[in-house]
């Protein structure tokens, strides 16, 4: 291949400085993938939001913890996790108590009803993950998850 043809090929592959297509941007593609996942989630688990499910699942894993720590563990700010916990408490799925030493610290824990609910929902959550990732091969899933973890 001549140097001139090689230069034309390279120039054709390089995007122009003002060349911007929304549908090719990472944020747009991630948002569409997230919307698809949330739609699949809602089709399987209609009575909880993904953040509510995340709170219950993490409490199942770690047991009683402070409301702030739970927020950190599930990547939610303090105001958002408070709203999530308030709604779960109103449904009888979690209970709140004061820390024995630091009375300002609010502890959250699953109720028996909450534990039963999350145990029943875990298999559905596995199905949701499987359906979300269904377009990918097992090797692609492993690569995708590894790359997403790098971005998180």
PDB file of N, CA and C in Angstrom, residues 47-126:
ATOM      1  N   UNK A  47     -42.906  -4.907  42.903  1.00  0.00           N
ATOM      2  CA  UNK A  47     -43.276  -4.208  44.136  1.00  0.00           C
ATOM      3  C   UNK A  47     -42.115  -3.539  44.860  1.00  0.00           C
ATOM      4  N   UNK A  48     -40.905  -3.584  44.293  1.00  0.00           N
ATOM      5  CA  UNK A  48     -39.743  -2.890  44.859  1.00  0.00           C
ATOM      6  C   UNK A  48     -38.999  -2.173  43.746  1.00  0.00           C
ATOM      7  N   UNK A  49     -38.365  -1.069  44.098  1.00  0.00           N
ATOM      8  CA  UNK A  49     -37.480  -0.404  43.149  1.00  0.00           C
ATOM      9  C   UNK A  49     -36.095  -1.048  43.240  1.00  0.00           C
ATOM     10  N   UNK A  50     -35.263  -0.890  42.225  1.00  0.00           N
ATOM     11  CA  UNK A  50     -33.894  -1.421  42.334  1.00  0.00           C
ATOM     12  C   UNK A  50     -33.139  -0.909  43.571  1.00  0.00           C
ATOM     13  N   UNK A  51     -33.245   0.381  43.946  1.00  0.00           N
ATOM     14  CA  UNK A  51     -32.561   0.807  45.169  1.00  0.00           C
ATOM     15  C   UNK A  51     -33.109   0.128  46.438  1.00  0.00           C
ATOM     16  N   UNK A  52     -34.419  -0.096  46.498  1.00  0.00           N
ATOM     17  CA  UNK A  52     -34.997  -0.792  47.649  1.00  0.00           C
ATOM     18  C   UNK A  52     -34.493  -2.229  47.698  1.00  0.00           C
ATOM     19  N   UNK A  53     -34.469  -2.879  46.549  1.00  0.00           N
ATOM     20  CA  UNK A  53     -33.945  -4.239  46.489  1.00  0.00           C
ATOM     21  C   UNK A  53     -32.479  -4.259  46.932  1.00  0.00           C
ATOM     22  N   UNK A  54     -31.695  -3.306  46.447  1.00  0.00           N
ATOM     23  CA  UNK A  54     -30.271  -3.249  46.805  1.00  0.00           C
ATOM     24  C   UNK A  54     -30.092  -3.121  48.315  1.00  0.00           C
ATOM     25  N   UNK A  55     -30.913  -2.294  48.950  1.00  0.00           N
ATOM     26  CA  UNK A  55     -30.822  -2.124  50.403  1.00  0.00           C
ATOM     27  C   UNK A  55     -31.129  -3.437  51.125  1.00  0.00           C
ATOM     28  N   UNK A  56     -32.194  -4.107  50.711  1.00  0.00           N
ATOM     29  CA  UNK A  56     -32.544  -5.384  51.345  1.00  0.00           C
ATOM     30  C   UNK A  56     -31.459  -6.437  51.111  1.00  0.00           C
ATOM     31  N   UNK A  57     -30.954  -6.509  49.895  1.00  0.00           N
ATOM     32  CA  UNK A  57     -29.927  -7.513  49.574  1.00  0.00           C
ATOM     33  C   UNK A  57     -28.647  -7.260  50.371  1.00  0.00           C
ATOM     34  N   UNK A  58     -28.266  -6.001  50.514  1.00  0.00           N
ATOM     35  CA  UNK A  58     -27.038  -5.700  51.262  1.00  0.00           C
ATOM     36  C   UNK A  58     -27.242  -5.969  52.746  1.00  0.00           C
ATOM     37  N   UNK A  59     -28.413  -5.647  53.285  1.00  0.00           N
ATOM     38  CA  UNK A  59     -28.695  -5.963  54.692  1.00  0.00           C
ATOM     39  C   UNK A  59     -28.666  -7.467  54.911  1.00  0.00           C
ATOM     40  N   UNK A  60     -29.129  -8.232  53.937  1.00  0.00           N
ATOM     41  CA  UNK A  60     -29.053  -9.704  54.011  1.00  0.00           C
ATOM     42  C   UNK A  60     -27.594 -10.140  54.131  1.00  0.00           C
ATOM     43  N   UNK A  61     -26.706  -9.460  53.393  1.00  0.00           N
ATOM     44  CA  UNK A  61     -25.272  -9.807  53.392  1.00  0.00           C
ATOM     45  C   UNK A  61     -24.547  -9.393  54.665  1.00  0.00           C
ATOM     46  N   UNK A  62     -24.814  -8.172  55.129  1.00  0.00           N
ATOM     47  CA  UNK A  62     -23.998  -7.615  56.221  1.00  0.00           C
ATOM     48  C   UNK A  62     -24.689  -7.605  57.575  1.00  0.00           C
ATOM     49  N   UNK A  63     -25.992  -7.777  57.600  1.00  0.00           N
ATOM     50  CA  UNK A  63     -26.712  -7.681  58.869  1.00  0.00           C
ATOM     51  C   UNK A  63     -26.889  -6.227  59.269  1.00  0.00           C
ATOM     52  N   UNK A  64     -27.230  -6.032  60.515  1.00  0.00           N
ATOM     53  CA  UNK A  64     -27.498  -4.680  61.016  1.00  0.00           C
ATOM     54  C   UNK A  64     -26.307  -3.766  60.761  1.00  0.00           C
ATOM     55  N   UNK A  65     -26.606  -2.576  60.276  1.00  0.00           N
ATOM     56  CA  UNK A  65     -25.564  -1.584  60.018  1.00  0.00           C
ATOM     57  C   UNK A  65     -26.182  -0.201  60.117  1.00  0.00           C
ATOM     58  N   UNK A  66     -25.338   0.811  60.173  1.00  0.00           N
ATOM     59  CA  UNK A  66     -25.873   2.170  60.235  1.00  0.00           C
ATOM     60  C   UNK A  66     -26.467   2.549  58.883  1.00  0.00           C
ATOM     61  N   UNK A  67     -27.412   3.455  58.944  1.00  0.00           N
ATOM     62  CA  UNK A  67     -28.057   3.920  57.721  1.00  0.00           C
ATOM     63  C   UNK A  67     -27.018   4.529  56.780  1.00  0.00           C
ATOM     64  N   UNK A  68     -26.091   5.317  57.312  1.00  0.00           N
ATOM     65  CA  UNK A  68     -25.058   5.932  56.481  1.00  0.00           C
ATOM     66  C   UNK A  68     -24.142   4.886  55.858  1.00  0.00           C
ATOM     67  N   UNK A  69     -23.755   3.889  56.636  1.00  0.00           N
ATOM     68  CA  UNK A  69     -22.898   2.832  56.107  1.00  0.00           C
ATOM     69  C   UNK A  69     -23.615   2.051  55.009  1.00  0.00           C
ATOM     70  N   UNK A  70     -24.899   1.785  55.207  1.00  0.00           N
ATOM     71  CA  UNK A  70     -25.667   1.096  54.180  1.00  0.00           C
ATOM     72  C   UNK A  70     -25.658   1.902  52.887  1.00  0.00           C
ATOM     73  N   UNK A  71     -25.854   3.201  53.004  1.00  0.00           N
ATOM     74  CA  UNK A  71     -25.807   4.065  51.828  1.00  0.00           C
ATOM     75  C   UNK A  71     -24.479   3.956  51.104  1.00  0.00           C
ATOM     76  N   UNK A  72     -23.398   3.963  51.846  1.00  0.00           N
ATOM     77  CA  UNK A  72     -22.074   3.818  51.245  1.00  0.00           C
ATOM     78  C   UNK A  72     -21.941   2.473  50.543  1.00  0.00           C
ATOM     79  N   UNK A  73     -22.414   1.412  51.186  1.00  0.00           N
ATOM     80  CA  UNK A  73     -22.294   0.067  50.624  1.00  0.00           C
ATOM     81  C   UNK A  73     -23.088  -0.128  49.340  1.00  0.00           C
ATOM     82  N   UNK A  74     -24.180   0.616  49.192  1.00  0.00           N
ATOM     83  CA  UNK A  74     -25.002   0.462  47.987  1.00  0.00           C
ATOM     84  C   UNK A  74     -24.933   1.698  47.086  1.00  0.00           C
ATOM     85  N   UNK A  75     -23.913   2.516  47.299  1.00  0.00           N
ATOM     86  CA  UNK A  75     -23.623   3.668  46.438  1.00  0.00           C
ATOM     87  C   UNK A  75     -24.779   4.662  46.365  1.00  0.00           C
ATOM     88  N   UNK A  76     -25.285   5.057  47.545  1.00  0.00           N
ATOM     89  CA  UNK A  76     -26.350   6.061  47.620  1.00  0.00           C
ATOM     90  C   UNK A  76     -25.953   7.139  48.603  1.00  0.00           C
ATOM     91  N   UNK A  77     -26.319   8.374  48.281  1.00  0.00           N
ATOM     92  CA  UNK A  77     -26.057   9.464  49.217  1.00  0.00           C
ATOM     93  C   UNK A  77     -27.018   9.352  50.405  1.00  0.00           C
ATOM     94  N   UNK A  78     -26.708  10.106  51.458  1.00  0.00           N
ATOM     95  CA  UNK A  78     -27.455  10.000  52.718  1.00  0.00           C
ATOM     96  C   UNK A  78     -28.948  10.295  52.542  1.00  0.00           C
ATOM     97  N   UNK A  79     -29.283  11.325  51.769  1.00  0.00           N
ATOM     98  CA  UNK A  79     -30.694  11.691  51.589  1.00  0.00           C
ATOM     99  C   UNK A  79     -31.453  10.590  50.838  1.00  0.00           C
ATOM    100  N   UNK A  80     -30.823  10.019  49.814  1.00  0.00           N
ATOM    101  CA  UNK A  80     -31.486   8.982  49.025  1.00  0.00           C
ATOM    102  C   UNK A  80     -31.700   7.723  49.848  1.00  0.00           C
ATOM    103  N   UNK A  81     -30.672   7.290  50.579  1.00  0.00           N
ATOM    104  CA  UNK A  81     -30.812   6.064  51.365  1.00  0.00           C
ATOM    105  C   UNK A  81     -31.847   6.258  52.472  1.00  0.00           C
ATOM    106  N   UNK A  82     -31.947   7.466  53.023  1.00  0.00           N
ATOM    107  CA  UNK A  82     -32.950   7.720  54.056  1.00  0.00           C
ATOM    108  C   UNK A  82     -34.353   7.498  53.483  1.00  0.00           C
ATOM    109  N   UNK A  83     -34.616   8.019  52.290  1.00  0.00           N
ATOM    110  CA  UNK A  83     -35.915   7.830  51.653  1.00  0.00           C
ATOM    111  C   UNK A  83     -36.211   6.366  51.370  1.00  0.00           C
ATOM    112  N   UNK A  84     -35.200   5.646  50.903  1.00  0.00           N
ATOM    113  CA  UNK A  84     -35.350   4.212  50.630  1.00  0.00           C
ATOM    114  C   UNK A  84     -35.693   3.476  51.919  1.00  0.00           C
ATOM    115  N   UNK A  85     -34.940   3.743  52.974  1.00  0.00           N
ATOM    116  CA  UNK A  85     -35.164   3.072  54.269  1.00  0.00           C
ATOM    117  C   UNK A  85     -36.538   3.439  54.835  1.00  0.00           C
ATOM    118  N   UNK A  86     -36.920   4.695  54.721  1.00  0.00           N
ATOM    119  CA  UNK A  86     -38.245   5.104  55.219  1.00  0.00           C
ATOM    120  C   UNK A  86     -39.363   4.315  54.529  1.00  0.00           C
ATOM    121  N   UNK A  87     -39.247   4.135  53.204  1.00  0.00           N
ATOM    122  CA  UNK A  87     -40.281   3.395  52.473  1.00  0.00           C
ATOM    123  C   UNK A  87     -40.271   1.910  52.843  1.00  0.00           C
ATOM    124  N   UNK A  88     -39.069   1.337  53.031  1.00  0.00           N
ATOM    125  CA  UNK A  88     -38.987  -0.073  53.438  1.00  0.00           C
ATOM    126  C   UNK A  88     -39.530  -0.263  54.851  1.00  0.00           C
ATOM    127  N   UNK A  89     -39.268   0.698  55.727  1.00  0.00           N
ATOM    128  CA  UNK A  89     -39.784   0.634  57.103  1.00  0.00           C
ATOM    129  C   UNK A  89     -41.314   0.707  57.099  1.00  0.00           C
ATOM    130  N   UNK A  90     -41.867   1.581  56.279  1.00  0.00           N
ATOM    131  CA  UNK A  90     -43.329   1.721  56.201  1.00  0.00           C
ATOM    132  C   UNK A  90     -43.992   0.424  55.737  1.00  0.00           C
ATOM    133  N   UNK A  91     -43.261  -0.378  54.989  1.00  0.00           N
ATOM    134  CA  UNK A  91     -43.791  -1.659  54.503  1.00  0.00           C
ATOM    135  C   UNK A  91     -43.469  -2.813  55.450  1.00  0.00           C
ATOM    136  N   UNK A  92     -42.767  -2.512  56.549  1.00  0.00           N
ATOM    137  CA  UNK A  92     -42.460  -3.538  57.534  1.00  0.00           C
ATOM    138  C   UNK A  92     -41.290  -4.443  57.149  1.00  0.00           C
ATOM    139  N   UNK A  93     -40.468  -4.011  56.209  1.00  0.00           N
ATOM    140  CA  UNK A  93     -39.358  -4.852  55.737  1.00  0.00           C
ATOM    141  C   UNK A  93     -38.053  -4.599  56.487  1.00  0.00           C
ATOM    142  N   UNK A  94     -37.920  -3.414  57.083  1.00  0.00           N
ATOM    143  CA  UNK A  94     -36.745  -3.101  57.907  1.00  0.00           C
ATOM    144  C   UNK A  94     -37.202  -2.434  59.189  1.00  0.00           C
ATOM    145  N   UNK A  95     -36.328  -2.482  60.160  1.00  0.00           N
ATOM    146  CA  UNK A  95     -36.586  -1.793  61.428  1.00  0.00           C
ATOM    147  C   UNK A  95     -35.384  -0.918  61.745  1.00  0.00           C
ATOM    148  N   UNK A  96     -35.658   0.172  62.463  1.00  0.00           N
ATOM    149  CA  UNK A  96     -34.615   1.113  62.849  1.00  0.00           C
ATOM    150  C   UNK A  96     -34.447   1.094  64.357  1.00  0.00           C
ATOM    151  N   UNK A  97     -33.214   1.302  64.787  1.00  0.00           N
ATOM    152  CA  UNK A  97     -32.940   1.410  66.223  1.00  0.00           C
ATOM    153  C   UNK A  97     -31.766   2.365  66.409  1.00  0.00           C
ATOM    154  N   UNK A  98     -31.627   2.864  67.633  1.00  0.00           N
ATOM    155  CA  UNK A  98     -30.516   3.766  67.959  1.00  0.00           C
ATOM    156  C   UNK A  98     -29.311   2.936  68.388  1.00  0.00           C
ATOM    157  N   UNK A  99     -28.132   3.403  68.042  1.00  0.00           N
ATOM    158  CA  UNK A  99     -26.886   2.772  68.471  1.00  0.00           C
ATOM    159  C   UNK A  99     -26.805   2.884  69.997  1.00  0.00           C
ATOM    160  N   UNK A 100     -26.306   1.847  70.675  1.00  0.00           N
ATOM    161  CA  UNK A 100     -26.249   1.855  72.146  1.00  0.00           C
ATOM    162  C   UNK A 100     -25.388   2.985  72.688  1.00  0.00           C
ATOM    163  N   UNK A 101     -24.262   3.256  72.041  1.00  0.00           N
ATOM    164  CA  UNK A 101     -23.332   4.279  72.546  1.00  0.00           C
ATOM    165  C   UNK A 101     -23.607   5.634  71.899  1.00  0.00           C
ATOM    166  N   UNK A 102     -23.638   5.671  70.596  1.00  0.00           N
ATOM    167  CA  UNK A 102     -23.855   6.909  69.854  1.00  0.00           C
ATOM    168  C   UNK A 102     -25.326   7.006  69.466  1.00  0.00           C
ATOM    169  N   UNK A 103     -26.105   7.685  70.286  1.00  0.00           N
ATOM    170  CA  UNK A 103     -27.561   7.745  70.094  1.00  0.00           C
ATOM    171  C   UNK A 103     -27.960   8.480  68.808  1.00  0.00           C
ATOM    172  N   UNK A 104     -27.025   9.240  68.214  1.00  0.00           N
ATOM    173  CA  UNK A 104     -27.330   9.921  66.955  1.00  0.00           C
ATOM    174  C   UNK A 104     -27.275   8.946  65.779  1.00  0.00           C
ATOM    175  N   UNK A 105     -26.629   7.834  65.980  1.00  0.00           N
ATOM    176  CA  UNK A 105     -26.419   6.860  64.910  1.00  0.00           C
ATOM    177  C   UNK A 105     -27.644   5.953  64.790  1.00  0.00           C
ATOM    178  N   UNK A 106     -28.226   5.922  63.588  1.00  0.00           N
ATOM    179  CA  UNK A 106     -29.414   5.123  63.326  1.00  0.00           C
ATOM    180  C   UNK A 106     -29.003   3.806  62.686  1.00  0.00           C
ATOM    181  N   UNK A 107     -29.429   2.705  63.302  1.00  0.00           N
ATOM    182  CA  UNK A 107     -29.122   1.377  62.781  1.00  0.00           C
ATOM    183  C   UNK A 107     -30.330   0.825  62.042  1.00  0.00           C
ATOM    184  N   UNK A 108     -30.061   0.094  60.986  1.00  0.00           N
ATOM    185  CA  UNK A 108     -31.143  -0.495  60.187  1.00  0.00           C
ATOM    186  C   UNK A 108     -30.892  -1.989  60.067  1.00  0.00           C
ATOM    187  N   UNK A 109     -31.969  -2.752  60.134  1.00  0.00           N
ATOM    188  CA  UNK A 109     -31.865  -4.202  60.063  1.00  0.00           C
ATOM    189  C   UNK A 109     -33.126  -4.748  59.388  1.00  0.00           C
ATOM    190  N   UNK A 110     -33.004  -5.922  58.803  1.00  0.00           N
ATOM    191  CA  UNK A 110     -34.157  -6.591  58.216  1.00  0.00           C
ATOM    192  C   UNK A 110     -35.105  -7.063  59.313  1.00  0.00           C
ATOM    193  N   UNK A 111     -36.386  -6.972  59.056  1.00  0.00           N
ATOM    194  CA  UNK A 111     -37.371  -7.639  59.909  1.00  0.00           C
ATOM    195  C   UNK A 111     -37.489  -9.076  59.403  1.00  0.00           C
ATOM    196  N   UNK A 112     -38.237  -9.884  60.121  1.00  0.00           N
ATOM    197  CA  UNK A 112     -38.482 -11.248  59.646  1.00  0.00           C
ATOM    198  C   UNK A 112     -39.180 -11.205  58.283  1.00  0.00           C
ATOM    199  N   UNK A 113     -40.113 -10.296  58.133  1.00  0.00           N
ATOM    200  CA  UNK A 113     -40.812 -10.137  56.860  1.00  0.00           C
ATOM    201  C   UNK A 113     -39.839  -9.709  55.758  1.00  0.00           C
ATOM    202  N   UNK A 114     -38.919  -8.815  56.087  1.00  0.00           N
ATOM    203  CA  UNK A 114     -37.920  -8.367  55.126  1.00  0.00           C
ATOM    204  C   UNK A 114     -36.976  -9.488  54.720  1.00  0.00           C
ATOM    205  N   UNK A 115     -36.583 -10.296  55.700  1.00  0.00           N
ATOM    206  CA  UNK A 115     -35.697 -11.436  55.397  1.00  0.00           C
ATOM    207  C   UNK A 115     -36.414 -12.439  54.490  1.00  0.00           C
ATOM    208  N   UNK A 116     -37.659 -12.732  54.787  1.00  0.00           N
ATOM    209  CA  UNK A 116     -38.437 -13.637  53.933  1.00  0.00           C
ATOM    210  C   UNK A 116     -38.556 -13.077  52.513  1.00  0.00           C
ATOM    211  N   UNK A 117     -38.814 -11.780  52.413  1.00  0.00           N
ATOM    212  CA  UNK A 117     -38.988 -11.152  51.105  1.00  0.00           C
ATOM    213  C   UNK A 117     -37.704 -11.235  50.279  1.00  0.00           C
ATOM    214  N   UNK A 118     -36.578 -10.901  50.877  1.00  0.00           N
ATOM    215  CA  UNK A 118     -35.336 -10.896  50.100  1.00  0.00           C
ATOM    216  C   UNK A 118     -34.924 -12.314  49.729  1.00  0.00           C
ATOM    217  N   UNK A 119     -35.156 -13.269  50.592  1.00  0.00           N
ATOM    218  CA  UNK A 119     -34.833 -14.663  50.252  1.00  0.00           C
ATOM    219  C   UNK A 119     -35.681 -15.146  49.079  1.00  0.00           C
ATOM    220  N   UNK A 120     -36.918 -14.701  49.030  1.00  0.00           N
ATOM    221  CA  UNK A 120     -37.815 -15.062  47.932  1.00  0.00           C
ATOM    222  C   UNK A 120     -37.407 -14.356  46.637  1.00  0.00           C
ATOM    223  N   UNK A 121     -36.845 -13.149  46.759  1.00  0.00           N
ATOM    224  CA  UNK A 121     -36.519 -12.343  45.581  1.00  0.00           C
ATOM    225  C   UNK A 121     -35.148 -12.639  44.971  1.00  0.00           C
ATOM    226  N   UNK A 122     -34.243 -13.201  45.746  1.00  0.00           N
ATOM    227  CA  UNK A 122     -32.884 -13.469  45.236  1.00  0.00           C
ATOM    228  C   UNK A 122     -32.911 -14.324  43.962  1.00  0.00           C
ATOM    229  N   UNK A 123     -33.686 -15.406  43.899  1.00  0.00           N
ATOM    230  CA  UNK A 123     -33.729 -16.164  42.641  1.00  0.00           C
ATOM    231  C   UNK A 123     -34.229 -15.323  41.456  1.00  0.00           C
ATOM    232  N   UNK A 124     -35.187 -14.437  41.703  1.00  0.00           N
ATOM    233  CA  UNK A 124     -35.667 -13.554  40.642  1.00  0.00           C
ATOM    234  C   UNK A 124     -34.568 -12.596  40.205  1.00  0.00           C
ATOM    235  N   UNK A 125     -33.778 -12.122  41.163  1.00  0.00           N
ATOM    236  CA  UNK A 125     -32.668 -11.219  40.840  1.00  0.00           C
ATOM    237  C   UNK A 125     -31.641 -11.923  39.955  1.00  0.00           C
ATOM    238  N   UNK A 126     -31.409 -13.199  40.232  1.00  0.00           N
ATOM    239  CA  UNK A 126     -30.491 -13.962  39.369  1.00  0.00           C
ATOM    240  C   UNK A 126     -31.054 -14.048  37.950  1.00  0.00           C
TER     241      UNK A 126
END
